[in-house]
PDB file of C-alpha atoms and ligand atoms in Angstrom:
ATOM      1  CA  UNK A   1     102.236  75.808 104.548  1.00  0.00           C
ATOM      2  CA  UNK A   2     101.272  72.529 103.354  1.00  0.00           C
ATOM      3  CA  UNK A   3     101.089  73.457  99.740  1.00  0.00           C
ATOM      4  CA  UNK A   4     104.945  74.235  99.932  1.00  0.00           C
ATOM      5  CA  UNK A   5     105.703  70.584 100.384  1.00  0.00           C
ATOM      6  CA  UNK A   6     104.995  70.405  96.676  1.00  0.00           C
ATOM      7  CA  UNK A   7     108.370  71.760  94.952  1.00  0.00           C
ATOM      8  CA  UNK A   8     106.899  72.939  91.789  1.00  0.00           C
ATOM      9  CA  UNK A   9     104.385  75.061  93.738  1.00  0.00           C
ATOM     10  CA  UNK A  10     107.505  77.441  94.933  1.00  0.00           C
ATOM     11  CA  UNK A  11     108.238  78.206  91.476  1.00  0.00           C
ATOM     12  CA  UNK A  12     106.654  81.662  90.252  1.00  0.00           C
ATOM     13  CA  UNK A  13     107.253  82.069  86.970  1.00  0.00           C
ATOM     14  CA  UNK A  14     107.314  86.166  85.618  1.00  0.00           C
ATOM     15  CA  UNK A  15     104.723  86.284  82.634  1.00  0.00           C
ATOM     16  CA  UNK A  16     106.974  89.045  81.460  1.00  0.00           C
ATOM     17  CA  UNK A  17     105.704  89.705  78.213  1.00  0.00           C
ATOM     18  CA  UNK A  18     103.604  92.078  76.003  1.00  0.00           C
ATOM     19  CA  UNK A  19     100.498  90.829  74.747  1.00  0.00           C
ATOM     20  CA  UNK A  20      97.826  88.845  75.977  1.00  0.00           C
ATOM     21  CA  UNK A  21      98.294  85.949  73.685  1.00  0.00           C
ATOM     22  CA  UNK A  22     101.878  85.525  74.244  1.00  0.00           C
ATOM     23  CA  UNK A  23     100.731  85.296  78.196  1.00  0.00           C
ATOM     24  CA  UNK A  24      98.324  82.441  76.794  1.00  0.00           C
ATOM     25  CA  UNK A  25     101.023  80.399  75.192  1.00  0.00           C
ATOM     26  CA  UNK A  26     103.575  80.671  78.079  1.00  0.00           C
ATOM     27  CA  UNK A  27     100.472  79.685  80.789  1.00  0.00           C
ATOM     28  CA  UNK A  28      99.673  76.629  77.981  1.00  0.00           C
ATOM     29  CA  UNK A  29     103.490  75.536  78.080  1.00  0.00           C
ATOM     30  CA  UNK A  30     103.908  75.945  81.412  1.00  0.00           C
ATOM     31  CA  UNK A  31     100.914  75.538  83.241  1.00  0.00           C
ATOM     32  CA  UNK A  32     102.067  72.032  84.741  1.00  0.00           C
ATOM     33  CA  UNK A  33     105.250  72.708  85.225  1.00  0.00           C
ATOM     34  CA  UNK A  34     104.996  75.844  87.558  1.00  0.00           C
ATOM     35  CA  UNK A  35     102.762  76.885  91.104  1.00  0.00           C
ATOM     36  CA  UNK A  36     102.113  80.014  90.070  1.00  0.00           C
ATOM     37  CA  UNK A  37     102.118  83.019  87.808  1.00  0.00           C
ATOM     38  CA  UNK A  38     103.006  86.037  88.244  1.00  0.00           C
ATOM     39  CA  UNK A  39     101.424  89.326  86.045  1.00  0.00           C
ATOM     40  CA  UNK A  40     103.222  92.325  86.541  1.00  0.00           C
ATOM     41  CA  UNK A  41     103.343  96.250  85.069  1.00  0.00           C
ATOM     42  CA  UNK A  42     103.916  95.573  81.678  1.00  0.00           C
ATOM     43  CA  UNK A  43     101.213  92.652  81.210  1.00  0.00           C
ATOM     44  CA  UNK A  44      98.834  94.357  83.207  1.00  0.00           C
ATOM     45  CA  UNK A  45      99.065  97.925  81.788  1.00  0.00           C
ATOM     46  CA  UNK A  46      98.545  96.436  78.603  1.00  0.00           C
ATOM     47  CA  UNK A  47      96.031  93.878  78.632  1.00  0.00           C
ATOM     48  CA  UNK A  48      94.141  94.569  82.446  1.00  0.00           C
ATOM     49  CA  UNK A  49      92.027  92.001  83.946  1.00  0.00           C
ATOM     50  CA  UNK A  50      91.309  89.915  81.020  1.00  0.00           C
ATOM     51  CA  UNK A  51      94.929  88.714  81.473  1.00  0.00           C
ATOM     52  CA  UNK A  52      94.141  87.572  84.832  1.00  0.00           C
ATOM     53  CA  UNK A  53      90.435  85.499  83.489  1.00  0.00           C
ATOM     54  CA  UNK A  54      92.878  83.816  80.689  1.00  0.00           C
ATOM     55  CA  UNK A  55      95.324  82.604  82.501  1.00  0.00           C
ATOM     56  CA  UNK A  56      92.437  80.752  85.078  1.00  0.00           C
ATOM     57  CA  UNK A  57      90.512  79.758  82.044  1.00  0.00           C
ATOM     58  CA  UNK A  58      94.147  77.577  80.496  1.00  0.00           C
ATOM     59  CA  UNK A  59      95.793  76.392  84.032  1.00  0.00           C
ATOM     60  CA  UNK A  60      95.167  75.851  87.939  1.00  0.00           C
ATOM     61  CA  UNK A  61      97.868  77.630  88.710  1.00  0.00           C
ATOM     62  CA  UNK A  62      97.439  80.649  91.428  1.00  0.00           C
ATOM     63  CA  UNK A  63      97.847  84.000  90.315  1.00  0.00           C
ATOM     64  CA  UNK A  64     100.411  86.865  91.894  1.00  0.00           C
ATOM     65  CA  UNK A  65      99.839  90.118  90.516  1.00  0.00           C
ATOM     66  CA  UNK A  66     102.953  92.092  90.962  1.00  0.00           C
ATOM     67  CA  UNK A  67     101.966  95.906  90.842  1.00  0.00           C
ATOM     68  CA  UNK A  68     104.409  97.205  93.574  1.00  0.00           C
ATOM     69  CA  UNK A  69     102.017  99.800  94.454  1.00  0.00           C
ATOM     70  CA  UNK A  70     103.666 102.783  96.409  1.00  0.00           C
ATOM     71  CA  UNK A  71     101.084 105.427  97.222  1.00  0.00           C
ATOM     72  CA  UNK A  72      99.129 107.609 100.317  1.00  0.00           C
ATOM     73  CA  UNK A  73      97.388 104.902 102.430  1.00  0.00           C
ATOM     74  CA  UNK A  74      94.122 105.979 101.356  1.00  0.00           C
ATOM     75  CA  UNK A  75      94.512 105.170  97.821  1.00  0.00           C
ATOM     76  CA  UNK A  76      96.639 102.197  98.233  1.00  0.00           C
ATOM     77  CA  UNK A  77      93.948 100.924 100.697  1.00  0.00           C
ATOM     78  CA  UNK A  78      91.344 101.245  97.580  1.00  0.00           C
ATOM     79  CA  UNK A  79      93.390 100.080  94.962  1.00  0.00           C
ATOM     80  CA  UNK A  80      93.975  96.603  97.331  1.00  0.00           C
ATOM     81  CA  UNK A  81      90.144  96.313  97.204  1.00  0.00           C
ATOM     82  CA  UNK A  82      89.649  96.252  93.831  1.00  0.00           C
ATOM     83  CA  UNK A  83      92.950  94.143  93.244  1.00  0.00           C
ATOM     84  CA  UNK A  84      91.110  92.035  95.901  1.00  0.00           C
ATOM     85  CA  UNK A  85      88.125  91.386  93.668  1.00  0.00           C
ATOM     86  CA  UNK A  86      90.374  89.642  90.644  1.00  0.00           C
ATOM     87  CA  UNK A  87      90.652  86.512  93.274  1.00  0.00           C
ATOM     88  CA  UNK A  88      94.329  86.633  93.080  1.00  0.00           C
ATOM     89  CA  UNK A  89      96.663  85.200  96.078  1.00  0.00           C
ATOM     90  CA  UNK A  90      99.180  87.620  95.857  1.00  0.00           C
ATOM     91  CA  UNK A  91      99.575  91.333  95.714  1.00  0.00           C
ATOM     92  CA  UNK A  92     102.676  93.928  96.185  1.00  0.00           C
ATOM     93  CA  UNK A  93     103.246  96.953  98.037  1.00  0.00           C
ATOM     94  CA  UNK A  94     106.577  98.670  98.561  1.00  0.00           C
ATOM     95  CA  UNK A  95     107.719  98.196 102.072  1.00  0.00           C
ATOM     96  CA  UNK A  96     109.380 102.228 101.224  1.00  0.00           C
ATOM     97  CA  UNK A  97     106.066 103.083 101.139  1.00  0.00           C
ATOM     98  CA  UNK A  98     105.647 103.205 105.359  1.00  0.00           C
ATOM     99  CA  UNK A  99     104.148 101.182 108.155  1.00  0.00           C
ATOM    100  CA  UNK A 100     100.372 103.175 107.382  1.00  0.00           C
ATOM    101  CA  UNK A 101     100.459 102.460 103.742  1.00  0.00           C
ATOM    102  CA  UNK A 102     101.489  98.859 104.238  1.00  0.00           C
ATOM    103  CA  UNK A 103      98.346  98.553 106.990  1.00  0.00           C
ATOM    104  CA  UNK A 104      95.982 100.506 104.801  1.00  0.00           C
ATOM    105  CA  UNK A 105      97.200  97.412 101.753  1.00  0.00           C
ATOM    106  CA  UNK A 106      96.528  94.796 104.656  1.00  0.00           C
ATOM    107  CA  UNK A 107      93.245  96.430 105.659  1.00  0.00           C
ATOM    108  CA  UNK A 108      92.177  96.394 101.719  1.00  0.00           C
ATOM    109  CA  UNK A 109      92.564  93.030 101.299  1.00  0.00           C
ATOM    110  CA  UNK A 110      90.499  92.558 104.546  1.00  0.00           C
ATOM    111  CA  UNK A 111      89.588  88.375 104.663  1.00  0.00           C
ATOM    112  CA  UNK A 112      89.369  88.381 100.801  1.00  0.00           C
ATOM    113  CA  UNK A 113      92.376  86.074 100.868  1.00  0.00           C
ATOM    114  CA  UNK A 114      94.669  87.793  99.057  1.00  0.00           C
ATOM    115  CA  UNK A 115      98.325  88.161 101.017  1.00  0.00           C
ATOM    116  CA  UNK A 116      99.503  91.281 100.792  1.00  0.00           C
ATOM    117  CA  UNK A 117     104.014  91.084 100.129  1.00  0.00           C
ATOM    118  CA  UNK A 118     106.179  94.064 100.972  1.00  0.00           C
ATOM    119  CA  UNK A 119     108.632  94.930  98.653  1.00  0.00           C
ATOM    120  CA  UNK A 120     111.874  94.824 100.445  1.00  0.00           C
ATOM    121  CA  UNK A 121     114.428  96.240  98.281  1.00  0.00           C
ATOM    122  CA  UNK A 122     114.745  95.597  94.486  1.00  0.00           C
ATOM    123  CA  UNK A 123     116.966  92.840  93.306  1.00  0.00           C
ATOM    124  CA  UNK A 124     118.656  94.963  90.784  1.00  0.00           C
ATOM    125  CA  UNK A 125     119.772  97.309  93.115  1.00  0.00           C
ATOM    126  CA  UNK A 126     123.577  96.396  94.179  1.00  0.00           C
ATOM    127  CA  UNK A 127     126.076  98.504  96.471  1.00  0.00           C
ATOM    128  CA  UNK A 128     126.798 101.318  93.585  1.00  0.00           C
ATOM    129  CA  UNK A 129     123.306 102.117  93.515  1.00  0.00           C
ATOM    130  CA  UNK A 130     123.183 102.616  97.595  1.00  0.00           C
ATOM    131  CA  UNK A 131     124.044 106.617  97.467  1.00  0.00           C
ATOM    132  CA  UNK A 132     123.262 108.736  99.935  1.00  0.00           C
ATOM    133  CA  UNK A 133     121.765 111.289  97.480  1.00  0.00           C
ATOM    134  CA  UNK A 134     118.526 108.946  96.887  1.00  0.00           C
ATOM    135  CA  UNK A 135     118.231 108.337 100.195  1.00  0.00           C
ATOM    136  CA  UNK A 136     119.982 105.947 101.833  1.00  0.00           C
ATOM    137  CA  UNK A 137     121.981 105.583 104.750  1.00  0.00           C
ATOM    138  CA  UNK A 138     125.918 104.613 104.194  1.00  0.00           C
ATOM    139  CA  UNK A 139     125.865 103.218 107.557  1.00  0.00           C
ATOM    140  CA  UNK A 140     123.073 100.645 106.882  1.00  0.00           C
ATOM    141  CA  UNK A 141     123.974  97.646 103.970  1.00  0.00           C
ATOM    142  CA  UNK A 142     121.058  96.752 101.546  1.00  0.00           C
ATOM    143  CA  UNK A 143     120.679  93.602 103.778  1.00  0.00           C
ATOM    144  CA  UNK A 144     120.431  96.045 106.844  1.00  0.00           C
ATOM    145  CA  UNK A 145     117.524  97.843 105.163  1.00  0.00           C
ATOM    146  CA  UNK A 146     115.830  94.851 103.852  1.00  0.00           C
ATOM    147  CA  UNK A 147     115.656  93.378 107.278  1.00  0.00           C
ATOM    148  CA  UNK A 148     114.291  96.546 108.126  1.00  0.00           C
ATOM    149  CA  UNK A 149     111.713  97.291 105.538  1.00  0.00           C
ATOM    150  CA  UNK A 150     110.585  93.303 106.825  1.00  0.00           C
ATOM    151  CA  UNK A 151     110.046  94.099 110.172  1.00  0.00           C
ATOM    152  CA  UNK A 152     107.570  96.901 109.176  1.00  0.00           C
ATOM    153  CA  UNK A 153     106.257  94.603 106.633  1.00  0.00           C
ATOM    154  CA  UNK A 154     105.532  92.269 109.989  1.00  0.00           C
ATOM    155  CA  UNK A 155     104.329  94.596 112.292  1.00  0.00           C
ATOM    156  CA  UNK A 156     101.698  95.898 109.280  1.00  0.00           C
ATOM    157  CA  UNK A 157     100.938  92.769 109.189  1.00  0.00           C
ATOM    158  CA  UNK A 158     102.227  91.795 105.986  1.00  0.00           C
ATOM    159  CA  UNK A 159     102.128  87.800 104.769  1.00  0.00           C
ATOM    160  CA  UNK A 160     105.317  87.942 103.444  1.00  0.00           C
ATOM    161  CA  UNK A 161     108.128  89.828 101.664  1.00  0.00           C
ATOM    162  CA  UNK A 162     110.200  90.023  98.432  1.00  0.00           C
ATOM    163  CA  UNK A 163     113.817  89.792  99.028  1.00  0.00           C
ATOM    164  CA  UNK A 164     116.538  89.009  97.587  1.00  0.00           C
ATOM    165  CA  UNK A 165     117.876  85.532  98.328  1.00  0.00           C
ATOM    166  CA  UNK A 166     121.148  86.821  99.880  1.00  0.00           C
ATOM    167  CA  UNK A 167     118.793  88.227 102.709  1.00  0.00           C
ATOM    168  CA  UNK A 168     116.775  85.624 103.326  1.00  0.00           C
ATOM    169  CA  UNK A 169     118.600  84.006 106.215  1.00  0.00           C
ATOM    170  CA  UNK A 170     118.648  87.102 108.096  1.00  0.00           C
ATOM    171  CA  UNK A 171     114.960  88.192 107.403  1.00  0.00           C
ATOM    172  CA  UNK A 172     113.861  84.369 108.473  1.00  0.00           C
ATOM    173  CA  UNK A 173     116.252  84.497 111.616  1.00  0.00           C
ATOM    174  CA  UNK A 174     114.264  87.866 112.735  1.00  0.00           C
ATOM    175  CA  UNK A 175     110.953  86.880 111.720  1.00  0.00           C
ATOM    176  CA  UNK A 176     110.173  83.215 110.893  1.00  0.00           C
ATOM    177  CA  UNK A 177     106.474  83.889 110.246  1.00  0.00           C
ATOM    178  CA  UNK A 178     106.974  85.832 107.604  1.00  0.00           C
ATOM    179  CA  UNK A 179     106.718  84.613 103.685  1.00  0.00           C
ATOM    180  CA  UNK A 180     109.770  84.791 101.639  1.00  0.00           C
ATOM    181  CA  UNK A 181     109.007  85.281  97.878  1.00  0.00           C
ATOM    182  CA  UNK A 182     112.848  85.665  95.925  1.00  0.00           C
ATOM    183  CA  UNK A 183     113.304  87.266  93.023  1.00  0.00           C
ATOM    184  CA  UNK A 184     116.975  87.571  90.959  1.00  0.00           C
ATOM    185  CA  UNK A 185     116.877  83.988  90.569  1.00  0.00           C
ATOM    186  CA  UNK A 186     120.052  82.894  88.185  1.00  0.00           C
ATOM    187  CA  UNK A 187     121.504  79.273  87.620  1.00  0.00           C
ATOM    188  CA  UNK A 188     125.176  80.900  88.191  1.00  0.00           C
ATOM    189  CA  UNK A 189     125.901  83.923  90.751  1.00  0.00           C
ATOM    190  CA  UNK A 190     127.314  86.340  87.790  1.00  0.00           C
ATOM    191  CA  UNK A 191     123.543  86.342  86.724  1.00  0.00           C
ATOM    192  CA  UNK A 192     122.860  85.650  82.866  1.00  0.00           C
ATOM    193  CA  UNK A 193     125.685  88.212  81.609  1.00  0.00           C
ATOM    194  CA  UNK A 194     124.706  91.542  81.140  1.00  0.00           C
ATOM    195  CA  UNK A 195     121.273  91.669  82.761  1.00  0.00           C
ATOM    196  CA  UNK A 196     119.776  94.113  85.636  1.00  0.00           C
ATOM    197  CA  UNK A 197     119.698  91.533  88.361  1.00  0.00           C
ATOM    198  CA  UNK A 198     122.355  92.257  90.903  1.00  0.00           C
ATOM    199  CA  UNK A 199     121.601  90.658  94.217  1.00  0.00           C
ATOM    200  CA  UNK A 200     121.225  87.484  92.244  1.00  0.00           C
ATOM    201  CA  UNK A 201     121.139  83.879  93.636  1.00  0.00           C
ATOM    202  CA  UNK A 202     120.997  79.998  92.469  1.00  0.00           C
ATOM    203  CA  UNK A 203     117.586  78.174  92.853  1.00  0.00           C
ATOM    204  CA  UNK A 204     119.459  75.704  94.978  1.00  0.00           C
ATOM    205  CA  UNK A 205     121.228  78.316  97.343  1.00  0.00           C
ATOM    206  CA  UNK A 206     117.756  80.372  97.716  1.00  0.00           C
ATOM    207  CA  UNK A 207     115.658  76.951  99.079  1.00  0.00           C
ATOM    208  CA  UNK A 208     118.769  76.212 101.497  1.00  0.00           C
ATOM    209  CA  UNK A 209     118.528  79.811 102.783  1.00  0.00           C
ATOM    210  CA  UNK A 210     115.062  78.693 103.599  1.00  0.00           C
ATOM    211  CA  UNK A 211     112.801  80.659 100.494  1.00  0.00           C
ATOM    212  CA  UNK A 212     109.230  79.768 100.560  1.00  0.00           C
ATOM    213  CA  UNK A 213     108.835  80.869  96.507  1.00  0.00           C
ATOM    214  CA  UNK A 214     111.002  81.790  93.680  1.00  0.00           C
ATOM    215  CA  UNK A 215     110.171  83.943  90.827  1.00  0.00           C
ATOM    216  CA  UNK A 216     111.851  83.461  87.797  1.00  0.00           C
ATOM    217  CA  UNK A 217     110.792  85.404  84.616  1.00  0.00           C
ATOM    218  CA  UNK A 218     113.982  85.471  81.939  1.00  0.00           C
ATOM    219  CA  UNK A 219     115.739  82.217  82.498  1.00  0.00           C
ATOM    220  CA  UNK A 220     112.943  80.905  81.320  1.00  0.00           C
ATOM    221  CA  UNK A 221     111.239  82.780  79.296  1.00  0.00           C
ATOM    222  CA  UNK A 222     114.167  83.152  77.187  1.00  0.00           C
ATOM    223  CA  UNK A 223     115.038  79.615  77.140  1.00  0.00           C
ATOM    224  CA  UNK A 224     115.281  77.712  73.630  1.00  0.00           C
ATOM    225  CA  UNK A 225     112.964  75.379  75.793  1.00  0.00           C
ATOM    226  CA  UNK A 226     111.001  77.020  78.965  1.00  0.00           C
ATOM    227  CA  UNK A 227     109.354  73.719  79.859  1.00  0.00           C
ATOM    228  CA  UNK A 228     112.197  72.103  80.462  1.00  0.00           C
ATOM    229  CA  UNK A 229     114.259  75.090  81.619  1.00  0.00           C
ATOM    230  CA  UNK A 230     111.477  75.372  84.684  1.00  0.00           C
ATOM    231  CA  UNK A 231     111.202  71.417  85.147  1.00  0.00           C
ATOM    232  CA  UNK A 232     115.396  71.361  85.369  1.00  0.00           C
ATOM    233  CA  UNK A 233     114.258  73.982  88.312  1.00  0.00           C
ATOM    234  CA  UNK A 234     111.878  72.343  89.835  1.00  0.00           C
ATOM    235  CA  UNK A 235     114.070  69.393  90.034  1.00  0.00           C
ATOM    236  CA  UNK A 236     116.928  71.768  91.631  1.00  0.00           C
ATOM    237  CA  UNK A 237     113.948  72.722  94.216  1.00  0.00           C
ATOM    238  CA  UNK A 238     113.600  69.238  94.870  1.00  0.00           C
ATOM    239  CA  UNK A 239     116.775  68.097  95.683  1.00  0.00           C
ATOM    240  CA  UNK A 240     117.617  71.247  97.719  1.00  0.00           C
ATOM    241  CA  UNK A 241     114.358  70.274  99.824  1.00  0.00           C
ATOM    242  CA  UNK A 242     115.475  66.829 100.448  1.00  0.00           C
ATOM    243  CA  UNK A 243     118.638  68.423 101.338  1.00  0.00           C
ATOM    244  CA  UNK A 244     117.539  70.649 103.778  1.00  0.00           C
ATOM    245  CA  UNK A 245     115.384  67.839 105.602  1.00  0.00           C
TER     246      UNK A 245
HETATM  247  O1  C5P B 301     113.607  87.894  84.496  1.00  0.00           O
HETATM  248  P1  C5P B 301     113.836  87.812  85.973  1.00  0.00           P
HETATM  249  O2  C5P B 301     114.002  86.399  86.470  1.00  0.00           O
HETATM  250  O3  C5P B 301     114.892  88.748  86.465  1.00  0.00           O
HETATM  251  O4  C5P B 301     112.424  88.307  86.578  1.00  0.00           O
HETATM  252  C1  C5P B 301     112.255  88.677  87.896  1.00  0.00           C
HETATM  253  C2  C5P B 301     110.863  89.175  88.098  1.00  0.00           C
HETATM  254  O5  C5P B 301     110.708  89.501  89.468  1.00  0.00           O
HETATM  255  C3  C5P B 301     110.497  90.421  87.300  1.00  0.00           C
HETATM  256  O6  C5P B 301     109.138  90.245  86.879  1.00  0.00           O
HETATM  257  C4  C5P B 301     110.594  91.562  88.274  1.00  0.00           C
HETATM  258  O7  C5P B 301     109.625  92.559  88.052  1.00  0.00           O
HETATM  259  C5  C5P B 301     110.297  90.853  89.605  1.00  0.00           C
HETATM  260  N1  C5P B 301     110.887  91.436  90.800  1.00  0.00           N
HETATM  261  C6  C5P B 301     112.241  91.644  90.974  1.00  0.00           C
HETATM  262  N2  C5P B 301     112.734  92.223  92.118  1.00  0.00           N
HETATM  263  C7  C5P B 301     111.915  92.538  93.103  1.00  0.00           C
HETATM  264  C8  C5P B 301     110.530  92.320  92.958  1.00  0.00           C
HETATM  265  C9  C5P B 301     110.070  91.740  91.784  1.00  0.00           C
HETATM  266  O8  C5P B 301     113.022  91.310  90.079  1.00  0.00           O
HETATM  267  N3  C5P B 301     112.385  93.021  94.241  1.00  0.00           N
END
């Protein structure tokens, strides 16, 4: 992971916006000030691939694109191929999906190159939302089942997982091999006030825990200045690093 020794390239920042030329601006502002970008469901649905070609033609940053596909094998399997063909290095699945839909994701991105991340369980979801009625088990915590869903992601043969950074420790103590990509990123643990994030964590907390990436999307976005919101996190990256050494 000798990319990783660069802190700016663990900072994923969420292109979380409508249009294609609001995308352009961000990847212009931020493009040397962040590792990678990431293009998820509203982005995509909107503008497609042409999103994906703009942001290569403005910066060298790599490109995740966050579709959290959850489908039969088969069809996940085909929609990894084509996703494979946009030259992007990452691409998620939802670990709920199963062991055989997670393979057939792995076995669709075949030696293309791009890393195929299980989605653990999603950052917004806190302990009210963990009711047996949509499924879940009262005897297993949300850090129980996102250990879990990792070890599936492993033995599927997953590169990594999202997570949220308050699982990190235990999903690196069980499988150290695994990527940790950490989403619910917030520069205080009450989150921004008011937001959806609920499993939230500090930039500085989530590198000590031992995150490989974080994805940010609103503190920046919505910052009066997003250049210097994600250099101020960078810098936070940095100094956790040298911390941790
Ligand atoms: O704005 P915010 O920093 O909360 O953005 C987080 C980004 O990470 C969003 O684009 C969201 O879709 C994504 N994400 C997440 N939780 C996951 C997986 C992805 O918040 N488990």
């Amino acid at each position: 992971m000798t990319g990783l020794k660069d802190p700016k390239s663990r900072l994923i920042f969420a292109l979380d916006v409508p249009s294609l030329d609001e995308a352009v601006s961000f990847v212009q502002k931020l493009g040397g000030s962040v590792g990678m970008f990431k293009v998820g469901l509203e982005l995509f649905i909107k503008e497609g691939p042409a999103v994906l070609t703009a942001i290569r033609d403005h910066s060298d940053a790599e490109i995740f694109l966050d579709l959290k596909l959850h489908d039969i094998p088969a069809t996940v399997e085909r929609a990894v191929q084509s996703a494979a063909a946009h030259n992007v290095r990452f691409l998620t699945v939802h670990c709920a999906g199963g062991e055989a839909m997670l393979k057939a994701a792995v076995n669709g991105a075949g030696n293309s190159g791009l890393q195929i991340l299980g989605v653990t369980v999603l950052t917004n979801l806190g302990p009210d939302d963990h009711r047996e009625e949509l499924g879940y088990r009262k005897d297993l915590t949300l850090k129980d089942l996102s250990v879990t869903r990792s070890g599936i992601a492993k033995t599927a043969g997953c590169a990594g997982v999202i997570c949220s950074g308050l699982e990190v420790v235990a999903i690196r103590e069980n499988f150290n091999d695994l990527l940790t990509v950490v989403p619910g990123i917030r520069q205080n643990k009450n989150g921004m006030g008011g937001d959806d994030q609920k499993r939230v964590i500090t930039p500085k907390r989530a590198i000590q825990a031992g995150a490989d990436y974080l994805v940010v999307g609103r503190p920046i976005r919505d910052a009066s200045d997003p250049k210097a919101a994600a250099q101020r996190i960078v810098q936070e990256i940095s100094e956790a690093l040298s911390d941790t050494k």
